């Protein structure tokens, strides 16, 4: 099947698909390696530019990136399934132990620190280790992987896949320090005093947004981060775990992104009888990957699009029992080009629920930004960086969601790579 | 791994643990807390740092055996290791010379109060501490608090020690007697609520330290959220200390109550395993059993059944599409 699909790729002289890839994976090369049956080598091609290919194959919105630029589309045909092929090659290599640990340059004896072990931090760590730096990654939680571990559920991205990538990094000499909150346990100044010459901040967009509507602090209403963390990181649905979790029977998930899809599909898997997506725009505007929306629908999730929650009603114990929805219609396109929803007057609907998961975006985690004096901040507490991912303090670089607000895995990885290249340039120049 | 270097029992259910955590000890300030995970599959629970010794690299935690995790923690002994200790988290207490301050501590709340009272004294305040508990046995750290206070008032519900009455009565006595510039209240949510109602009446600014449910402790999940002055705040990053007159205590009490039932189920599960396995622990198990009245237990059992139903759920199952595409 993969062979047949690989055959579809035209191996264009000017591969437009690569323009669509934030880390410029050499797409035709890896696909052609698949075609000739050299799956391991295909994986090697992927490894050259992407430190986490098995992950990307699963979480990238390919239909908006590489596949959207595929020549086939210009000819009125369907794009080559680049994402699936990427996943295929990476999985093959992993399952057949054909994971060639990358060649590492001789040790430079220069220490660099990474704050946060999500995709941005991991890809930075991988690149720096390859160049011979002595890399230490500091992570606040008790698990390495950031959103890949605590957010994206097992059914979409098995933890084992992430662990393989982390093991590879460990083999390359990257050190991981868990339970260490930079800005709290250790400050950036402590790191510098410890001899770290460069610091890459990849602390993610940790802070969940709420809508600030009446009743939102009722019991059994939680952020998607809390919901997914309880299930993924703390294993709350496993009877052997100590972390409690109330299993909702009628679950409303508010939002239309990947996080919302992950939450709603998780709710189904935990035994919800009714699992709903509530989204204030129409389906066409949903930021989630196409595939996720499709899966959610196939699995029986109800979609209430053009519905916006305006209130939660709680029972006498303070537990949520109803969600009040304002029906919307699409108005004129807004600044982002998306047609903004406007309320239909008087069209209000009340639905019985026992659990609500709020998944309306995240803001950057303020822990690091606010702990460093003189660090210039951008919009909404993001860290401001130049095109080299360098902050206003020359030794501090940053990338991923802490710079972009909630973005994507592949962009975070791209940032990590770029920051690694620039930091190397800076440290070599000295 | 974080080693317990010493353990001391304060009362039947309250223990003091000194834990090796050099980085945290170095960075911590009054008002900070840590998140602790005792073992694999354990939950993450917040505990205030009661004292720290940067030189020895040791932090002191005072733990009350109430729920599952605190019970597990209290069962650890000198020399045992705790899997994860993260911190110091939260904003440190703002310390300045206010003049005369009343420090009201209820139950184990006295432990987090101690470093604050110490810092306040150091900053030149006249410190009057009011310690309260149900009975004599539950008054902890009295000697240590005396050492940093100009005056100590002790209140017990049953009158077995100090004066009979609630913490608020002790605080009001001081307020009526002399000018109080600031109040700090740490203890059970209900106690803080009533202290705040009282000080509001006398218009004395009051800081409270909230002990909400937490998961990560870094601002990532929002489990710890409370309403303060009409706005949603995250206790782990914005707090744990807030202006007590602006906190929506009723909302917070409801959220705390919601998890109590779940906690009971978890404890039952725990007892199931541990009671039979280890007769020596029967005594402990009984203590916990008492917390769970049979009615609640019954309700809990139904839910426990619900939980076993979960096993049938397909949570860790790979996506069929993935399976179909992986390899052939
Ligand atoms: C449920 C969910 C589903 C998603 N699905 C997709 C998808 O399908 N496709 C896609 O492209 N993107 C998806 N995303 C978005 C994507 O996960 C993020 O854009 C990406 O993970 C950002 O990477 P990062 O490295 O910047 O940060 P993160 O992955 O957030 O990692 C940051 C890490 O830093 C740690 N940290 C924070 N502060 C500190 C500190 N002070 N000291 C030490 N450590 C610290 C955090 O604990 C965390 O582990 C999804 C996000 C979620 C929540
Ligand atoms: S404990 Fe998760 S945000 Fe505070």
Tab-separated table of C-alpha atoms in Angstrom, chain A residues 1 58 84 87-88 91-92 94-96 140-142 150 154-155 158 179 181 184-186 190 206-208 210 212 216-219 221-223 225-226 229-232 234-247 265-266 269-270 295 316-318 365 367, chain B residues 2 23-24 26-27 37 41-44 68-69 72 83-91 213 215-216 218-223 225-227 232 234 237 254-255 258-259 261-263 266 269 303 306-307 310-311 313-319 321-322 324-328:
chain	number	residue	atom	x	y	z
A	1	UNK	CA	0.000	0.000	0.000
A	58	UNK	CA	0.579	11.832	13.532
A	84	UNK	CA	0.809	8.740	6.103
A	87	UNK	CA	4.341	7.842	9.627
A	88	UNK	CA	4.931	4.607	7.760
A	91	UNK	CA	7.196	3.480	12.371
A	92	UNK	CA	8.990	0.953	10.212
A	94	UNK	CA	11.287	2.104	14.980
A	95	UNK	CA	9.746	-1.337	14.857
A	96	UNK	CA	12.680	-2.842	13.022
A	140	UNK	CA	8.746	21.054	35.458
A	141	UNK	CA	6.626	17.910	35.333
A	142	UNK	CA	7.574	14.375	36.254
A	150	UNK	CA	0.311	15.261	28.940
A	154	UNK	CA	-2.399	7.775	23.744
A	155	UNK	CA	-4.845	6.695	21.047
A	158	UNK	CA	1.283	6.458	21.794
A	179	UNK	CA	10.679	18.130	38.621
A	181	UNK	CA	10.731	24.525	37.416
A	184	UNK	CA	11.248	28.679	40.741
A	185	UNK	CA	13.528	25.763	41.592
A	186	UNK	CA	16.389	27.314	39.654
A	190	UNK	CA	21.401	30.136	38.657
A	206	UNK	CA	0.706	26.337	29.632
A	207	UNK	CA	-2.096	28.571	30.817
A	208	UNK	CA	-5.583	27.452	29.810
A	210	UNK	CA	-11.549	30.198	30.321
A	212	UNK	CA	-15.401	33.935	32.136
A	216	UNK	CA	-17.873	28.372	34.832
A	217	UNK	CA	-16.237	27.514	38.151
A	218	UNK	CA	-18.909	24.934	38.924
A	219	UNK	CA	-17.796	21.445	39.720
A	221	UNK	CA	-16.168	21.911	34.507
A	222	UNK	CA	-12.505	21.822	33.680
A	223	UNK	CA	-9.979	22.933	31.139
A	225	UNK	CA	-5.506	20.602	29.937
A	226	UNK	CA	-6.806	19.368	33.269
A	229	UNK	CA	-3.606	15.657	32.060
A	230	UNK	CA	-5.667	13.651	34.490
A	231	UNK	CA	-6.205	10.949	31.906
A	232	UNK	CA	-2.886	10.965	30.059
A	234	UNK	CA	-1.871	10.794	35.800
A	235	UNK	CA	-3.594	7.782	34.274
A	236	UNK	CA	-6.749	8.676	36.213
A	237	UNK	CA	-9.013	6.298	34.318
A	238	UNK	CA	-6.896	3.384	35.462
A	239	UNK	CA	-8.365	2.016	38.707
A	240	UNK	CA	-4.846	1.588	40.072
A	241	UNK	CA	-4.059	5.246	39.819
A	242	UNK	CA	-4.569	7.498	42.832
A	243	UNK	CA	-5.713	10.473	40.809
A	244	UNK	CA	-9.473	10.764	40.866
A	245	UNK	CA	-11.591	11.351	37.824
A	246	UNK	CA	-15.316	11.580	37.534
A	247	UNK	CA	-16.500	9.798	34.457
A	265	UNK	CA	-12.747	11.497	21.816
A	266	UNK	CA	-11.221	10.791	25.213
A	269	UNK	CA	-13.409	6.268	25.291
A	270	UNK	CA	-14.051	6.761	28.991
A	295	UNK	CA	-12.511	10.479	13.335
A	316	UNK	CA	-27.578	22.429	44.655
A	317	UNK	CA	-24.173	20.782	45.235
A	318	UNK	CA	-22.524	23.115	42.815
A	365	UNK	CA	3.114	30.083	30.623
A	367	UNK	CA	6.581	31.447	34.850
B	2	UNK	CA	13.986	12.803	47.605
B	23	UNK	CA	17.658	23.136	45.187
B	24	UNK	CA	14.245	23.813	46.664
B	26	UNK	CA	18.007	27.146	48.450
B	27	UNK	CA	15.274	28.887	46.466
B	37	UNK	CA	4.176	12.616	44.127
B	41	UNK	CA	0.591	6.046	39.925
B	42	UNK	CA	0.410	8.469	42.834
B	43	UNK	CA	-1.382	11.766	42.517
B	44	UNK	CA	0.321	15.119	42.686
B	68	UNK	CA	-5.080	8.738	50.311
B	69	UNK	CA	-1.869	10.430	49.317
B	72	UNK	CA	0.727	7.083	51.982
B	83	UNK	CA	9.482	9.980	44.028
B	84	UNK	CA	8.886	13.601	43.044
B	85	UNK	CA	9.110	16.896	44.883
B	86	UNK	CA	8.698	19.998	42.735
B	87	UNK	CA	9.079	23.551	43.898
B	88	UNK	CA	9.212	26.012	45.398
B	89	UNK	CA	5.940	27.045	43.775
B	90	UNK	CA	3.579	29.956	44.214
B	91	UNK	CA	4.246	33.581	45.022
B	213	UNK	CA	-7.149	20.974	44.637
B	215	UNK	CA	-2.729	18.840	39.612
B	216	UNK	CA	0.404	20.306	38.082
B	218	UNK	CA	2.491	25.337	37.383
B	219	UNK	CA	-0.576	27.054	35.968
B	220	UNK	CA	-1.225	24.493	33.287
B	221	UNK	CA	-4.546	22.937	34.180
B	222	UNK	CA	-6.787	25.339	36.067
B	223	UNK	CA	-7.912	22.734	38.611
B	225	UNK	CA	-8.970	28.057	40.137
B	226	UNK	CA	-10.895	30.275	42.526
B	227	UNK	CA	-12.885	33.436	42.115
B	232	UNK	CA	-10.843	33.649	37.969
B	234	UNK	CA	-5.082	30.167	39.586
B	237	UNK	CA	0.674	30.670	40.159
B	254	UNK	CA	-18.016	23.531	46.989
B	255	UNK	CA	-15.123	22.695	44.698
B	258	UNK	CA	-16.589	17.695	45.096
B	259	UNK	CA	-13.337	15.861	45.333
B	261	UNK	CA	-16.264	11.788	47.540
B	262	UNK	CA	-13.782	10.713	44.950
B	263	UNK	CA	-11.048	10.673	47.531
B	266	UNK	CA	-9.727	5.954	46.292
B	269	UNK	CA	-9.652	0.898	47.039
B	303	UNK	CA	-19.115	4.378	41.761
B	306	UNK	CA	-18.598	2.335	37.583
B	307	UNK	CA	-14.860	2.554	37.570
B	310	UNK	CA	-13.986	1.683	32.556
B	311	UNK	CA	-11.822	-1.295	31.890
B	313	UNK	CA	-13.199	1.372	27.476
B	314	UNK	CA	-10.802	1.438	24.611
B	315	UNK	CA	-8.654	4.258	25.850
B	316	UNK	CA	-5.159	3.003	25.045
B	317	UNK	CA	-6.262	1.285	21.884
B	318	UNK	CA	-4.464	2.357	18.763
B	319	UNK	CA	-6.432	4.079	16.113
B	321	UNK	CA	-6.386	3.759	10.830
B	322	UNK	CA	-2.927	3.787	12.365
B	324	UNK	CA	-4.014	-0.382	9.179
B	325	UNK	CA	-1.303	1.852	7.862
B	326	UNK	CA	1.547	0.911	10.093
B	327	UNK	CA	3.651	-1.668	8.262
B	328	UNK	CA	1.683	-3.352	5.575
